Short mmCIF file of C-alpha atoms in Angstrom, two decimals:
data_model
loop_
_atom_site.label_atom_id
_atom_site.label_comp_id
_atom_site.label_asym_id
_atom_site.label_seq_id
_atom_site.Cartn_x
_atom_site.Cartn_y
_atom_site.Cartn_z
CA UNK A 1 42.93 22.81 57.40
CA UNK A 2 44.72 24.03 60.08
CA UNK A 3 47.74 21.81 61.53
CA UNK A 4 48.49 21.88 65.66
CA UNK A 5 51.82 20.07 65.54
CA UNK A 6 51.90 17.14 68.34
CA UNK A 7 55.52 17.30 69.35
CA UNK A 8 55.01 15.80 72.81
CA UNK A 9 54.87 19.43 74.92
CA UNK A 10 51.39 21.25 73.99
CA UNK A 11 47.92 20.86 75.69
CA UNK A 12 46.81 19.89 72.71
CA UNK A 13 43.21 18.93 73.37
CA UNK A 14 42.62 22.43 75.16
CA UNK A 15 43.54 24.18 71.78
CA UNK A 16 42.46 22.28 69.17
CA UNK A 17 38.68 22.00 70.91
CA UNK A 18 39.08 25.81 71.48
CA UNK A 19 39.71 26.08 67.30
CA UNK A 20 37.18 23.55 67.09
CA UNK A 21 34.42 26.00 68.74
CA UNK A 22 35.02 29.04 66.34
CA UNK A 23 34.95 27.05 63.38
CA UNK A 24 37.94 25.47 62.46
CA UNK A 25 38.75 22.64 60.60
CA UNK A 26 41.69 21.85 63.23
CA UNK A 27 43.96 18.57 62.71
CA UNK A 28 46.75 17.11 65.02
CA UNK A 29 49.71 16.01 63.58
CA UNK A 30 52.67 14.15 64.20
CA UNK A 31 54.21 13.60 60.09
CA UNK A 32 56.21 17.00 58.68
CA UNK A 33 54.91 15.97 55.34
CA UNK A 34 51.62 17.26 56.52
CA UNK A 35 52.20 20.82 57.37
CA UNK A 36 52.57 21.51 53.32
CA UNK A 37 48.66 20.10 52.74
CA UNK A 38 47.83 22.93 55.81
CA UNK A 39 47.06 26.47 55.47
CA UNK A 40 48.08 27.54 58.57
CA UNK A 41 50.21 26.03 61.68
CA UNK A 42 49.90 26.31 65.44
CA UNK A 43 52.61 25.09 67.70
CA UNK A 44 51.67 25.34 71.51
CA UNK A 45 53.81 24.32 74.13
CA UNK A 46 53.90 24.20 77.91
CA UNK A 47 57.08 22.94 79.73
CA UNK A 48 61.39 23.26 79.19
CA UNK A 49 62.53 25.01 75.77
CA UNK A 50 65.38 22.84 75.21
CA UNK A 51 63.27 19.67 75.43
CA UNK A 52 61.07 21.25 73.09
CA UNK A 53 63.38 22.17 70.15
CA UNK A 54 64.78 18.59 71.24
CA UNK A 55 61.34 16.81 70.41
CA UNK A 56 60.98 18.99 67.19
CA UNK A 57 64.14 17.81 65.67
CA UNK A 58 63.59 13.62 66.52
CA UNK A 59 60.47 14.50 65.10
CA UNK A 60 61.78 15.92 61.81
CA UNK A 61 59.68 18.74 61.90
CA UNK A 62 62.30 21.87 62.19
CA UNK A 63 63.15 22.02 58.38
CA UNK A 64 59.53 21.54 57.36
CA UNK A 65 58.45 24.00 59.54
CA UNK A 66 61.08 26.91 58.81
CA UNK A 67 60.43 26.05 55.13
CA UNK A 68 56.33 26.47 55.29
CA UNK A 69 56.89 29.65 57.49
CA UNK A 70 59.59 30.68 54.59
CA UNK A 71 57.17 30.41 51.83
CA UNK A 72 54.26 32.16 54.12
CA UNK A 73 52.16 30.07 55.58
CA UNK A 74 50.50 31.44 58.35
CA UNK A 75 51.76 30.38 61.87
CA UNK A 76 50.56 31.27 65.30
CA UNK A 77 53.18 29.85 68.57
CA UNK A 78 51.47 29.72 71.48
CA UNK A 79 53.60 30.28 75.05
CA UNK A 80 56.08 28.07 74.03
CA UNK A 81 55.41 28.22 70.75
CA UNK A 82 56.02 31.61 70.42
CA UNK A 83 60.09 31.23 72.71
CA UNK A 84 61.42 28.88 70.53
CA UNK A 85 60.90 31.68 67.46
CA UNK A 86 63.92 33.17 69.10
CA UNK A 87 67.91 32.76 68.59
CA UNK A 88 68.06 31.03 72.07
CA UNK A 89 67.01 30.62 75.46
CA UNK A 90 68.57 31.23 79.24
CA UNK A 91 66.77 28.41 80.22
CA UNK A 92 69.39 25.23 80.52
CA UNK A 93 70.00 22.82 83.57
CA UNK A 94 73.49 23.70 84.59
CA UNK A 95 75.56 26.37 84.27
CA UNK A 96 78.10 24.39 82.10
CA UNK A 97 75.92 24.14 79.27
CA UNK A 98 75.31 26.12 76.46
CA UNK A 99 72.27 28.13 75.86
CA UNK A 100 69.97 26.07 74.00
CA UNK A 101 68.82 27.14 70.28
CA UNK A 102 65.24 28.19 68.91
CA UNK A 103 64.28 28.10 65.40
CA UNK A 104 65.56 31.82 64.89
CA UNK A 105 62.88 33.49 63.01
CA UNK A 106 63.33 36.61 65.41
CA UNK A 107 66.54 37.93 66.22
CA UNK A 108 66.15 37.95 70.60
CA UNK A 109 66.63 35.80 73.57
CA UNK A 110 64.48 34.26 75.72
CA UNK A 111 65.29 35.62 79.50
CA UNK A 112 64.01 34.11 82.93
CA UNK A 113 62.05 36.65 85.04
CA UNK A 114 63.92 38.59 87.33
CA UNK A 115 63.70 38.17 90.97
CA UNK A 116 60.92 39.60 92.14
CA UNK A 117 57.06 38.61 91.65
CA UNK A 118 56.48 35.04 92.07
CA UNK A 119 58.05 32.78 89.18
CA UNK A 120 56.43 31.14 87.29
CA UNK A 121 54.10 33.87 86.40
CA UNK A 122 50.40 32.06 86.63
CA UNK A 123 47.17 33.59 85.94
CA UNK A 124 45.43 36.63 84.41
CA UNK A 125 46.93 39.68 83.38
CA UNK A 126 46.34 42.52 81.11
CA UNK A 127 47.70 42.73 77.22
CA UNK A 128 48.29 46.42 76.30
CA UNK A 129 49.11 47.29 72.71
CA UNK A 130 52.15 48.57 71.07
CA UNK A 131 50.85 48.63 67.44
CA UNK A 132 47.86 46.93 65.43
CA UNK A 133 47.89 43.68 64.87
CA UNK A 134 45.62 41.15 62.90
CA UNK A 135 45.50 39.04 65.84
CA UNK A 136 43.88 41.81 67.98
CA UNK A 137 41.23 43.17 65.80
CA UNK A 138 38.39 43.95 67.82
CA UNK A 139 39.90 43.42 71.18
CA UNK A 140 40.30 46.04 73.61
CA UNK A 141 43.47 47.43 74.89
CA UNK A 142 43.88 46.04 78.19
CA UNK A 143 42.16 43.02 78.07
CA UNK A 144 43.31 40.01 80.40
CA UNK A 145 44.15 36.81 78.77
CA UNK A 146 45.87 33.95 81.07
CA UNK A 147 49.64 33.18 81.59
CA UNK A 148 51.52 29.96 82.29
CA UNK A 149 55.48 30.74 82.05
CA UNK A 150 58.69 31.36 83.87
CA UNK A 151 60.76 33.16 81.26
CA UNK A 152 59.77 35.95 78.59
CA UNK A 153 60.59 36.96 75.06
CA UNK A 154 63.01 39.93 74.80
CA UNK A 155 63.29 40.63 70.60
CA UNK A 156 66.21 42.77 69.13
CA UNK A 157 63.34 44.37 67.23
CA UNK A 158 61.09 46.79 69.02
CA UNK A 159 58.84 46.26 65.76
CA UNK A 160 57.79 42.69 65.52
CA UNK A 161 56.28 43.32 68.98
CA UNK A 162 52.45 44.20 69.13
CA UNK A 163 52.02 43.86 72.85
CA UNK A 164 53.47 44.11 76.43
CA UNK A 165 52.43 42.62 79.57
CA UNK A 166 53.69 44.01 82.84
CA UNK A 167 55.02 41.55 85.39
CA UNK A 168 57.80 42.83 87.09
CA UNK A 169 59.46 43.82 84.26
CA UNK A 170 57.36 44.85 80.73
CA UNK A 171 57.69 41.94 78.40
CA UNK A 172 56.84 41.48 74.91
CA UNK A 173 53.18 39.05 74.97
CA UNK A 174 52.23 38.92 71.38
CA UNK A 175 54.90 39.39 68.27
CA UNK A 176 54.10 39.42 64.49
CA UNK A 177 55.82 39.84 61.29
CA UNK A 178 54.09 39.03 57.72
CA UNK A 179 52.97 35.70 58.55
CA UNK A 180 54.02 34.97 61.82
CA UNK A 181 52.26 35.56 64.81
CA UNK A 182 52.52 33.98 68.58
CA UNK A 183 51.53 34.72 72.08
CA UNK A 184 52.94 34.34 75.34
CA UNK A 185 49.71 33.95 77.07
CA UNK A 186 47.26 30.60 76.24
CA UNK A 187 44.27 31.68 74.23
CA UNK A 188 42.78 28.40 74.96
CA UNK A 189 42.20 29.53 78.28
CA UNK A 190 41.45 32.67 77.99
CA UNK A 191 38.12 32.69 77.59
CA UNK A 192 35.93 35.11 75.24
CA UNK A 193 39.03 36.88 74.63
CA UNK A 194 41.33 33.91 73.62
CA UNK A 195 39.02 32.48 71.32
CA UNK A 196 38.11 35.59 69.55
CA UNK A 197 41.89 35.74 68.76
CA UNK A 198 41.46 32.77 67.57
CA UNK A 199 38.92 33.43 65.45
CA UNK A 200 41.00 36.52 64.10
CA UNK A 201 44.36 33.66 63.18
CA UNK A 202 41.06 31.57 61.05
CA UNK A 203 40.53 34.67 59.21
CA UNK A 204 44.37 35.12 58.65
CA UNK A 205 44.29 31.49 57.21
CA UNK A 206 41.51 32.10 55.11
CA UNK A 207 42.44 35.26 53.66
#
């Protein structure tokens, strides 16, 4: 079984019937006890990063979570999902405030978009790859998948990326390391594309 967290900020439906069509045995949940009966998590997420680590902690799912991804359970993040990996985010309402905190699994920051191209960034664009990646298997370099966002991962580690999108600046899309793996983009609407990566995180469950 694979768990989609319900923490009050994904398009939950969207994903889980996208799982649902290659295959899955997808479940959501809203009790941390239930991510240690899963083998594998997905977090989505659409909307403010601090709100989101703020729902993840009333929820009691932050310890849970970093201990399932300690012990190797398979996780993909999806847009969202995939920020609040990171030490912290520029995103905050007021300059006076401190930058909110991610889960810190990657060292990095999440930075807004400079000015520039229209922000937020919404629509299709092209995923070119830096390295191989078990998510990607069988997609082509250069495929479009579709975006939804406003700010963009920037890792300290040049190696847990394994793709770049261009959008102004060149931004990391997709990171992995061991057994986590997230994407900037929303597979669930990304047509034959999206859900054959999503086909390719079932197979990283099952292996």
């Amino acid at each position: 079984m694979i768990a989609l967290i319900d923490y009050g900020m994904g398009n939950l439906r969207s994903v889980q019937k996208a799982f649902e069509h290659v295959g899955c045995d997808v479940r959501v949940v809203d009790e941390p006890a239930t991510l240690n009966d899963a083998a594998g998590i997905v977090l989505p997420g659409v909307g403010a990063f601090a709100k989101a680590m703020e729902n993840l902690e009333r929820g009691g799912f932050v310890e849970p979570l970093l201990d399932q991804i300690q012990k190797g359970k398979p996780y993909l993040g999806i847009c969202l999902g995939l920020q609040i990996l990171l030490d912290e985010s520029e995103e905050r309402f007021g300059d006076d405030r401190p930058f909110p905190k991610g889960l810190g699994v990657i060292s990095g920051k999440v930075r807004r978009f400079p000015p520039g191209p229209k922000v937020p960034q919404i629509g299709w664009n092209q995923v070119e790859f830096t390295r191989s990646s078990r998510l990607f298997q069988g997609v082509r370099d250069g495929e479009y998948t579709y975006f939804v966002h406003s700010y963009f991962a920037d890792p300290v580690e040049d190696a847990v990326v394994c793709a770049e999108t261009e959008y102004g600046v060149r931004f990391a899309s997709s990171l992995e390391r061991e057994n986590v793996m997230a994407v900037q983009f929303h597979p669930e609407k990304s047509s034959r594309v999206g859900l054959h990566i999503l086909s390719n995180f079932k197979k990283v469950v099952a292996a």
